[in-house]
XYZ file of C-alpha atoms in Angstrom:
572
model
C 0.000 0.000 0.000
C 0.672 3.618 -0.607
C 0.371 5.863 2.728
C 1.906 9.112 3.944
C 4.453 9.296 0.731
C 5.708 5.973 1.694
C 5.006 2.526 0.585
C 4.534 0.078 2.855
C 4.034 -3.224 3.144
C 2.947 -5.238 6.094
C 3.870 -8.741 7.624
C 6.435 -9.315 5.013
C 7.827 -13.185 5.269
C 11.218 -13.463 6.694
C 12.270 -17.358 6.533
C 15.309 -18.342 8.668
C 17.385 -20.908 8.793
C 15.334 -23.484 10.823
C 12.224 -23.030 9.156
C 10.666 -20.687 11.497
C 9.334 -17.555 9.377
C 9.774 -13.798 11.196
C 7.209 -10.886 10.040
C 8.323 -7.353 9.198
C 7.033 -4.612 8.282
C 8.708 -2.232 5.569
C 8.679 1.390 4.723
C 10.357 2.865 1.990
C 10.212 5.243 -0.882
C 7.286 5.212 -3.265
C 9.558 5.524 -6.559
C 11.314 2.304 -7.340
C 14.501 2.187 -6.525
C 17.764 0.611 -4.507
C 17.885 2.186 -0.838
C 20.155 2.261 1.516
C 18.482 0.207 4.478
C 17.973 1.007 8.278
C 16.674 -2.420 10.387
C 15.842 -3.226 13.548
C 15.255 -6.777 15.306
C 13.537 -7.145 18.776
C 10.471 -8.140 21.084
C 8.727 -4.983 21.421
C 6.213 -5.263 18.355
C 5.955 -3.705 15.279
C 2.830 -2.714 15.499
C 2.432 -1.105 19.108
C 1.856 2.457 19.076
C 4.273 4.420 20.838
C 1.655 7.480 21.915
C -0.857 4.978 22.958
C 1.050 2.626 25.029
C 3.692 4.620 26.276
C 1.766 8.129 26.851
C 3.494 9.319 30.053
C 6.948 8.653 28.079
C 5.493 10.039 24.588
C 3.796 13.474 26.431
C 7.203 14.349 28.160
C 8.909 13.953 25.329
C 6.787 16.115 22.996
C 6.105 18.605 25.822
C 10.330 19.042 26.267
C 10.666 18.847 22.283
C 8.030 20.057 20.777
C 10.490 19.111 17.006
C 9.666 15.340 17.862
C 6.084 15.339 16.611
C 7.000 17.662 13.961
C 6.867 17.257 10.379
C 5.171 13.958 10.587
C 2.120 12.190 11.408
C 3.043 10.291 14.047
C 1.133 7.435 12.898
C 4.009 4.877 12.959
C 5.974 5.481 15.946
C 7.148 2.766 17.355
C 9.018 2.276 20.811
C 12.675 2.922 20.590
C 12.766 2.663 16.679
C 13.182 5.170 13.674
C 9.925 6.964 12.615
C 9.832 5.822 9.268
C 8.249 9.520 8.347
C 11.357 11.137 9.021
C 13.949 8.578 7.232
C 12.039 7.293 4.054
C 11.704 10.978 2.429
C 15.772 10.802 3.005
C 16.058 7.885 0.664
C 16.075 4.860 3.324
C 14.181 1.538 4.161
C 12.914 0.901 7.316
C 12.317 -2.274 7.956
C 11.047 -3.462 11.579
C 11.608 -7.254 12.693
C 9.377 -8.815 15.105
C 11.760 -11.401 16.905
C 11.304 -14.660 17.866
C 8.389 -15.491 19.204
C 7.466 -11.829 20.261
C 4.500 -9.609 18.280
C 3.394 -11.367 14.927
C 6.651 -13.856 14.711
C 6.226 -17.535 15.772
C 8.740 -19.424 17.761
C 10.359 -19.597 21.223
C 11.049 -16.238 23.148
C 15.012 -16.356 24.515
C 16.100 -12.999 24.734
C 19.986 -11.830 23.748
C 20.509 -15.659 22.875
C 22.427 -16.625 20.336
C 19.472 -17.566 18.164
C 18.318 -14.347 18.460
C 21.984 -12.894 17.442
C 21.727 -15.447 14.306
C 18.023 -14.535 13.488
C 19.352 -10.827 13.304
C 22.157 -11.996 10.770
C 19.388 -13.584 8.322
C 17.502 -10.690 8.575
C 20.249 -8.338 8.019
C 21.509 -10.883 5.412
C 17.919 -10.820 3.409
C 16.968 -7.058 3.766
C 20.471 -6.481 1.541
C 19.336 -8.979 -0.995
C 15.845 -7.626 -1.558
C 15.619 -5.935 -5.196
C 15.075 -2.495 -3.449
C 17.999 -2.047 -1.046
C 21.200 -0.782 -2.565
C 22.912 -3.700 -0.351
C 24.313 -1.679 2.628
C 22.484 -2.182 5.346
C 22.538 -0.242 8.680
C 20.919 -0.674 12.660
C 19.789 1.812 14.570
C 17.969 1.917 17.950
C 17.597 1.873 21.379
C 18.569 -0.154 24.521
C 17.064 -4.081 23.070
C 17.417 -2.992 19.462
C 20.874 -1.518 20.437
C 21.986 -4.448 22.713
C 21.350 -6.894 19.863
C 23.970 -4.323 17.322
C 26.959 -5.658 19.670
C 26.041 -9.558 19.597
C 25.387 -9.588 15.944
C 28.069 -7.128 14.702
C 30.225 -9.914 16.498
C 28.972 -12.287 13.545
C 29.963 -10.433 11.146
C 27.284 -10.076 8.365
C 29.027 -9.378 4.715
C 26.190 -6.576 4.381
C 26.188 -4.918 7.535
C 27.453 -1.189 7.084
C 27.326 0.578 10.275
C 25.323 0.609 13.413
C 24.176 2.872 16.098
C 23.673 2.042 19.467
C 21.616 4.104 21.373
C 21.907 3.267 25.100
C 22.897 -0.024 24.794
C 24.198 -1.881 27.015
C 26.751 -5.068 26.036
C 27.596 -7.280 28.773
C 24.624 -9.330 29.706
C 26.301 -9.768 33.428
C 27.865 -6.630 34.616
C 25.798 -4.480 32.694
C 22.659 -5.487 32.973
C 21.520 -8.902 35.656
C 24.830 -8.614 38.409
C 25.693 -5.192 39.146
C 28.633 -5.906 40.974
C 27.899 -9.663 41.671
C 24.639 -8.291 42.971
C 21.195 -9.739 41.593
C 19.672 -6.901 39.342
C 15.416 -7.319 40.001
C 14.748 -5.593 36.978
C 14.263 -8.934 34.566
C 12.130 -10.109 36.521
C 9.522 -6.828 36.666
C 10.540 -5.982 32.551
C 9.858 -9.321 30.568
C 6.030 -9.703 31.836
C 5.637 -6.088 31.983
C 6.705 -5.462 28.425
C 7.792 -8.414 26.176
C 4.974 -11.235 27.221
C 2.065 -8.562 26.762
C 3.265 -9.039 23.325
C 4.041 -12.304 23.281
C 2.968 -14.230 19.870
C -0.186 -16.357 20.464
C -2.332 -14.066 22.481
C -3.904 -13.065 19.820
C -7.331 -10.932 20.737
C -5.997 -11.005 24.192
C -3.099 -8.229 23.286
C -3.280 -5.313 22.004
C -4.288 -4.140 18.474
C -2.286 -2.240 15.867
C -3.924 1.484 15.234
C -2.979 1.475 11.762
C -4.475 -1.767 10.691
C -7.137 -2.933 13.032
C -5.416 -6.448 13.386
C -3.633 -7.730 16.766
C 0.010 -6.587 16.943
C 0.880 -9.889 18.504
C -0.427 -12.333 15.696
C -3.820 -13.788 15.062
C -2.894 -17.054 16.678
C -4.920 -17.734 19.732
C -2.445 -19.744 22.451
C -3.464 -21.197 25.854
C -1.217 -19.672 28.386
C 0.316 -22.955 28.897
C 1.549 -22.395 24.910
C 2.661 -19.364 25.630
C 4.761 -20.733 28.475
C 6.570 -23.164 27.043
C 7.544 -21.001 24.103
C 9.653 -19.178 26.228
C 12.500 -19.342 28.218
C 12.568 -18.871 32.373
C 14.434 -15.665 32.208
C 14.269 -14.993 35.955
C 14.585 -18.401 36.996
C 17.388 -18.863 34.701
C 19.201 -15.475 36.488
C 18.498 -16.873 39.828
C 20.212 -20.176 39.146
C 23.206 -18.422 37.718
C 25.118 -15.598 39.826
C 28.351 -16.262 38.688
C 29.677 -15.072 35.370
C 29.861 -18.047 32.605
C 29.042 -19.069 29.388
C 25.219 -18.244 29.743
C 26.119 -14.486 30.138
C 29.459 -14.512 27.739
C 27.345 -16.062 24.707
C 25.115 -13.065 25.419
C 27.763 -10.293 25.636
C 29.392 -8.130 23.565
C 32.653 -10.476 21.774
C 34.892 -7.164 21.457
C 37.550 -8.965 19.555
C 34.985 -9.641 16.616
C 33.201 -5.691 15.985
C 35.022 -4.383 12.982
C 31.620 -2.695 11.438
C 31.537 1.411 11.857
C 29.716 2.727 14.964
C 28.391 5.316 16.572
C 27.832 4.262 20.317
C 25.878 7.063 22.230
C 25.093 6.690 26.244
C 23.442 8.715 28.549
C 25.313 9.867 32.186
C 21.932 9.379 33.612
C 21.494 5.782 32.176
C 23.422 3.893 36.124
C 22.319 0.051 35.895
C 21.625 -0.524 31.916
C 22.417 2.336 29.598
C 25.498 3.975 30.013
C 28.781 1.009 30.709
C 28.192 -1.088 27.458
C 28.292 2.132 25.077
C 31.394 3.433 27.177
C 32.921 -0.620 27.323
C 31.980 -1.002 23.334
C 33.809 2.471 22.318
C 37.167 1.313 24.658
C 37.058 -1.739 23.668
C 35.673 -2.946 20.085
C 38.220 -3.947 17.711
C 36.299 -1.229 14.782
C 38.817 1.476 13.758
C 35.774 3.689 12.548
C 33.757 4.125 16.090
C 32.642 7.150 17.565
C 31.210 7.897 20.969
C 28.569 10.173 21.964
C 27.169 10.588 25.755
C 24.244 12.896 26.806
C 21.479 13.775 29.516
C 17.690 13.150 30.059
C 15.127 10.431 29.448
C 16.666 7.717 27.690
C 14.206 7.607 24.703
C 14.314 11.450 24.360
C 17.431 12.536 22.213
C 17.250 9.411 19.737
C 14.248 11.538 18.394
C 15.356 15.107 18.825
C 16.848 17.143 16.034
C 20.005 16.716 18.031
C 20.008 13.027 18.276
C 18.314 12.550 14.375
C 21.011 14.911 12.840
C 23.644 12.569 14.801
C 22.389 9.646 13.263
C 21.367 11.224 9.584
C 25.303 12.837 9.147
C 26.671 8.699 10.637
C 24.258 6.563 8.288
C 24.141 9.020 5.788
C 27.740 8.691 5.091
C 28.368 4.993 5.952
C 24.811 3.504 3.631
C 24.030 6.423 1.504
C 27.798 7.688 0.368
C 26.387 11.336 0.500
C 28.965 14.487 1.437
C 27.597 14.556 5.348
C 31.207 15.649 6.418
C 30.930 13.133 9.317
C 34.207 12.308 8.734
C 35.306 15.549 9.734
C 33.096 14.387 13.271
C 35.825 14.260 16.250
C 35.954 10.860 17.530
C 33.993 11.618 21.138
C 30.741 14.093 21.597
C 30.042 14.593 25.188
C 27.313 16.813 26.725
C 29.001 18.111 30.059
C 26.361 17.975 32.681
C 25.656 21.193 35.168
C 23.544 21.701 37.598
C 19.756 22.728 36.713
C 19.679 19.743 33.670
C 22.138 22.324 31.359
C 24.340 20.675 28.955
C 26.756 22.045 26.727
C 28.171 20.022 23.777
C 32.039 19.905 23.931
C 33.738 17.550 21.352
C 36.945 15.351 22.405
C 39.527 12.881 20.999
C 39.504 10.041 23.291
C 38.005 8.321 26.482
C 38.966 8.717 29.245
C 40.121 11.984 28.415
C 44.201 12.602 28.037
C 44.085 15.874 30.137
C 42.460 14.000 32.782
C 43.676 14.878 36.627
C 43.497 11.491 38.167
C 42.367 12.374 41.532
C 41.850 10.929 44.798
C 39.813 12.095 47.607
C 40.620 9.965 50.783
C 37.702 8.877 53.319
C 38.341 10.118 57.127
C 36.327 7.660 58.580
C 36.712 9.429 61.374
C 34.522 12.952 61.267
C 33.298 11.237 57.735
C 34.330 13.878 55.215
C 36.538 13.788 52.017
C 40.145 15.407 51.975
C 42.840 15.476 49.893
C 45.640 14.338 52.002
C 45.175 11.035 53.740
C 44.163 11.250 57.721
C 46.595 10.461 59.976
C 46.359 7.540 62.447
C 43.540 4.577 62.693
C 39.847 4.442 61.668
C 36.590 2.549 61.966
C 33.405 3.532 60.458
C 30.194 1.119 61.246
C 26.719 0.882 59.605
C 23.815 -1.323 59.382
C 24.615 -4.090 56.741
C 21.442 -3.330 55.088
C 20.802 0.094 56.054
C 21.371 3.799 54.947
C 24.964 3.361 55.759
C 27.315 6.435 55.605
C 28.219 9.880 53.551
C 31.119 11.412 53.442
C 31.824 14.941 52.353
C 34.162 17.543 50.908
C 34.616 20.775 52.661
C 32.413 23.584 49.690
C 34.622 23.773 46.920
C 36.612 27.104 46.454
C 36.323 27.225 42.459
C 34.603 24.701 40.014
C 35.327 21.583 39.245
C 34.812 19.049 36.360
C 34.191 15.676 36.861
C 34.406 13.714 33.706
C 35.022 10.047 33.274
C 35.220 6.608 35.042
C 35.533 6.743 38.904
C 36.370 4.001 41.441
C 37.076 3.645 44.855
C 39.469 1.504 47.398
C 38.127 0.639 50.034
C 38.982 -2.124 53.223
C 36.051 -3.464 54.916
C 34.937 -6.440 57.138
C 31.576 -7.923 57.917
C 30.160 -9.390 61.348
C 28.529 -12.338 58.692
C 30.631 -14.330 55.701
C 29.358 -11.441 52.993
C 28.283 -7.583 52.280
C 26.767 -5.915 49.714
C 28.190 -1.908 49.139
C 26.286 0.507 47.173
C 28.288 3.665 46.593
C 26.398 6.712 45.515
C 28.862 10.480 44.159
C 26.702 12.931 45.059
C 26.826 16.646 45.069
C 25.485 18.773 47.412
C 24.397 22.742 47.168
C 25.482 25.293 49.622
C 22.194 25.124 51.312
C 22.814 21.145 51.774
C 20.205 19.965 48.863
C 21.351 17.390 46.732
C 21.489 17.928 43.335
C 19.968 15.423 41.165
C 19.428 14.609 37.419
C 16.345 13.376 35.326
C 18.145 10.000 34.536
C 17.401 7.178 31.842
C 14.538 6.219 33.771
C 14.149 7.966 36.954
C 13.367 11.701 37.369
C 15.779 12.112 40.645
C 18.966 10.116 40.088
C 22.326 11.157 41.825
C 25.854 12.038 40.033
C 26.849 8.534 39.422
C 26.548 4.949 41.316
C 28.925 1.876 41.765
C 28.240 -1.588 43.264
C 30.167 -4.750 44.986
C 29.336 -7.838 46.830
C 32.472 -8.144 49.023
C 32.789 -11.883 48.064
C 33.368 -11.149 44.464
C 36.055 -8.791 44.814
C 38.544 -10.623 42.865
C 40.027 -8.879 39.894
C 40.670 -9.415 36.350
C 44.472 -8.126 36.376
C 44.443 -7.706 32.634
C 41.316 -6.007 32.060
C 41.358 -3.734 35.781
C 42.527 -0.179 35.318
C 43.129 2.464 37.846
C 40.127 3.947 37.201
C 38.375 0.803 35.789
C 38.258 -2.056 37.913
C 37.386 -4.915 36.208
C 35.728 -8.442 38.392
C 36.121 -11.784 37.292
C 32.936 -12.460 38.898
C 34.058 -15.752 38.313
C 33.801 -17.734 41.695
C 32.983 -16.619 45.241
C 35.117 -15.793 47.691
C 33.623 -15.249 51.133
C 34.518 -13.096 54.150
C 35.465 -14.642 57.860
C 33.283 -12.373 60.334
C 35.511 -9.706 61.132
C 38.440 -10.775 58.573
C 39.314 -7.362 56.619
C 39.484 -7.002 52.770
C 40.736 -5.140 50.009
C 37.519 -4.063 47.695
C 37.990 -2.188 44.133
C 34.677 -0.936 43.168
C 33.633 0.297 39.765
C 31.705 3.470 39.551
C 30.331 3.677 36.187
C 31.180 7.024 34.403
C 29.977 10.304 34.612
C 29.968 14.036 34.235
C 29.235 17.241 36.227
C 30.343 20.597 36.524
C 30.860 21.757 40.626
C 30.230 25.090 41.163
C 32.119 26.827 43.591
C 30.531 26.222 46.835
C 29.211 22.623 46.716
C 30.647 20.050 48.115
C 30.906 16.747 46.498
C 29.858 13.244 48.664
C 30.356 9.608 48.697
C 27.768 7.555 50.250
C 28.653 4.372 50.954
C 25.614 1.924 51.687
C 23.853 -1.341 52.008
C 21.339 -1.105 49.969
C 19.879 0.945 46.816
C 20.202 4.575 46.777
C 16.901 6.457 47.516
C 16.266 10.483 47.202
C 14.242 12.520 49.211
C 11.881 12.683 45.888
C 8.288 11.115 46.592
C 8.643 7.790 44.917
C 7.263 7.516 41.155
C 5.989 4.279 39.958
C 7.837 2.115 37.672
C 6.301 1.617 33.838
C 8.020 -1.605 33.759
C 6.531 -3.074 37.065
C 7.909 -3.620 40.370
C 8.299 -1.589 42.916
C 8.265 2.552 42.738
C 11.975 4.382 41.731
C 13.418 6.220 44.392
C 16.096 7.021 42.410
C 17.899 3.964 41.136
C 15.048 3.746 38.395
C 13.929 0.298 38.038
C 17.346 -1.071 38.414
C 17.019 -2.097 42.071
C 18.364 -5.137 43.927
C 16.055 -6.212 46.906
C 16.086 -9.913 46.035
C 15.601 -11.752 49.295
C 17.041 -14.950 47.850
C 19.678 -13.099 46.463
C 20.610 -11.303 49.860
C 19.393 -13.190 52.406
C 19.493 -11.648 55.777
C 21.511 -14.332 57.588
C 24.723 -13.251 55.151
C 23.760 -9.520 54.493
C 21.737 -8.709 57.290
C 24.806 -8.006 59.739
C 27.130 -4.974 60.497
C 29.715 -3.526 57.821
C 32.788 -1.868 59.079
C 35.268 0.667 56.527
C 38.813 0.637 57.907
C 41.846 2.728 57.744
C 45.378 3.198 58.897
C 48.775 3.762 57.852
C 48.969 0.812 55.397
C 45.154 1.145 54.254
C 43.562 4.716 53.320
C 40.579 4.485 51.249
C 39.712 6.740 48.782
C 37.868 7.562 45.863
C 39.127 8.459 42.480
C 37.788 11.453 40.542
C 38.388 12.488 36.826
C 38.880 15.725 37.228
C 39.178 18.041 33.863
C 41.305 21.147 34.376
């Protein structure tokens, strides 16, 4: 059919290479003609309107940038992909996969599997061969249908041209299920929440697609003990595994094997799934063509801004299209330095972490519980419930501003009264009237400066992959505390950015469980319980932390051979 200067064509048969046969649906120009082509391959359906599903996300975004709904008619928004509208009149396909099992394609639902990484492949793989794509083929979209870019750029498809991955993250463990070794609840509250409401086989039990009339997950009508067996335990299968292994490698990132072009952009505000993987994949890929890009607010906002769109029109544009979009001429890292009062000013750089970084580190006096820059002298204790609020410690206000850009992490010795302990560390920044300042994150509206998390019995290190500023956890085998016995823990704050005015003071919370603001708590859209500033990315699993292990009494240590400290990137 012809509609809204596109033509588009519904349901279009995708086999694979096990019989099963994936729908898509395909937008692209009305003339005939080869086009470069933009795909993307996930569980989210096709057909689900974003305004109508996702209205509190859709209104703020519209409301903040009004340019969103512009110059289109919004009919075919779809969560977290490209509005067709706003690509096809620029010479592209867009063509959306239903995956496995999820929206109006059959099969067996086992998400960031390797089925689902070779499923992408064929479908990469078959757009290119179709008699109206010029046979470069690009990805591009958020958080699933940017997680799936790393695992299948990792198999190489001959047609794959570039990809961007927006807010992405890229290993399945550390990134996403075991912050820190901890158990990540979020799986468990997502997949019903948003994946099995879609879920091929309900049929007139889901939801229906505004454009056509017909049910966006399929017209088969399953009983819900189909639907259950076609699809894998995801929770259960998290539970049983909270070590690091080949269930979470085979769904990670395989840095060694990226080589295609990319554009990885992250969001400072994206602590417990979008932020690490897009930092991670820019270190670490193997591509010599890779850019990075890291900004501020709602994690679905700036893939549709003008700011984000021109980002990704200059990237593709030059990678599928050939066209003069002088991204070339684009400096290899775009960051938007945070300030106070969500302001952010684009600054372009040359590397990560940054060259002219001031490696700095602020030591904890346990003792009156502030930060300093010279170590205290003599012994220290500080004590806090092992599940509890735990402690903050804080800088005297700052005479000038300061920059904090990059990676943090923090050394700190510690013993428990029980065989483990969980620590949550929160960098905060304060006002001069004592307010903390806080950011409109990813998710949540009131999330801190930046956040970091260890469970003391995983605190061995990965010498070859551990930085200074990095630390890097096998994760590969427990190793538990005697009451009392004191330890050596490196813990990984994931990156950040804020400007310090003069007069703030910067903090360090270190705790036993998840951060919470002072913010009346707003209720999750995926499920579970209310954010308090951790978005939905909390870890209250009593199976996971018992209270006969985690329930005890945490002490921090320090004397002449051990001074904690945290490590700032500080940006003259």
């Amino acid at each position: 059919m012809i509609a809204d200067g596109m033509r588009i064509e519904r349901d279009v048969a995708i086999p694979m290479d096990d019989g099963v046969v994936l729908r898509a649906d395909v937008y692209r120009p009305i003339a005939e003609g080869r086009y470069a082509t933009i795909i993307t391959y996930g569980p989210y359906a096709k057909g689900l309107s974003f305004q109508r599903y996702f209205p509190k996300q859709w209104n703020q975004m519209v409301t903040q940038f009004p340019e969103v709904a512009a110059g289109s008619s919004n009919k075919y928004q779809n969560w977290e992909t490209v509005d067709p509208e706003k690509w096809v009149p620029d010479g592209y396909a867009c063509v959306r996969v239903d995956s496995r099992g999820a929206g109006r394609s059959p099969g067996y639902i086992d998400a960031h599997s390797p089925r689902e990484a070779q499923d992408f492949y064929d479908c990469i793989e078959w757009a290119a061969a179709q008699p109206w794509s010029n046979g470069k083929v690009g990805i591009n979209g958020i958080s699933y249908y940017a997680v799936n870019q790393w695992r299948v750029a990792a198999l190489q498809p001959p047609h794959l041209a570039a990809m961007c991955v927006w807010e992405g993250y890229a290993d399945r463990y550390r990134d996403s299920t075991h912050h820190g070794g901890i158990l990540c609840t979020f799986a468990r509250d997502f997949q019903p929440r948003q994946i099995l409401r879609v879920q091929h086989g309900l049929g007139s039990r889901g939801p229906k697609d505004d454009n056509t009339g017909e049910y966006v997950a399929g017209p088969a009508e399953l009983s819900d003990a189909q639907l259950a067996k076609n699809r894998a335990p995801q929770w259960q299968e998290l539970v049983e595994r909270p070590l690091d292994g080949e269930y979470y490698q085979e769904r990670s990132a395989q840095w060694e094997r990226i080589k295609v072009p990319f554009l990885s952009a992250g969001n400072w505000g994206g602590h417990g799934l979008h932020l690490r993987g897009n930092v991670e994949g820019y270190v670490r890929a193997a591509a010599t063509e890779k850019w990075l890009e890291i900004h501020g607010h709602a994690h679905w906002m700036h893939f549709y801004t003008d700011y984000g769109i021109g980002l990704q029109k200059r990237f593709l544009g030059h990678y599928l299209r050939g066209a003069d979009t002088g991204w070339l001429e684009q400096p290899p890292v775009q960051l938007q330095i945070r300030h106070p009062g969500e302001r952010y000013v684009v600054r372009q750089e040359r590397e990560w972490p940054l060259a002219r970084t001031q490696w700095t580190k602020l030591y904890l006096d346990l003792t009156h519980l502030r930060l300093r820059g010279a170590a205290p002298a003599g012994r220290g204790e500080a004590v806090f419930e092992a599940q509890g609020n735990g402690l903050t410690f804080l800088t005297e206000p700052l005479a000038g501003e300061m920059e904090i850009t990059g990676p943090v992490a923090a050394k700190l010795w510690a013993s428990s009264s029980t065989r483990d302990a969980d620590l949550f560390l929160i960098l905060r920044v304060f006002d001069p009237a004592g307010k903390e300042v806080l950011f409109h994150g990813a998710n949540d509206p009131g999330m801190p400066v930046a956040m970091g998390w260890l469970r003391a019995s995983h605190r061995k290190l990965d010498a070859e992959l551990s930085r200074p500023y990095r630390p890097y956890h096998s994760h590969d085998e427990r190793q538990p505390l005697n009451p009392r016995e004191v330890v050596e823990l490196d813990v990984e704050i994931w990156p950040t950015c804020i400007v310090v005015p003069a007069g703030y003071r910067i903090g360090l919370s270190v705790r036993g469980k998840d951060y919470e603001n002072d913010l009346e708590p707003t209720p999750s859209p995926w499920g579970g319980e209310s954010m308090k500033g951790t978005g939905p990315f909390q870890h209250n699993d009593k199976s996971d932390r018992p209270a006969d292990v985690f329930g005890g009494r945490t002490t921090l240590h320090s004397d002449a051979e051990r001074r904690p400290y945290v490590l700032l990137p500080i940006i003259p």
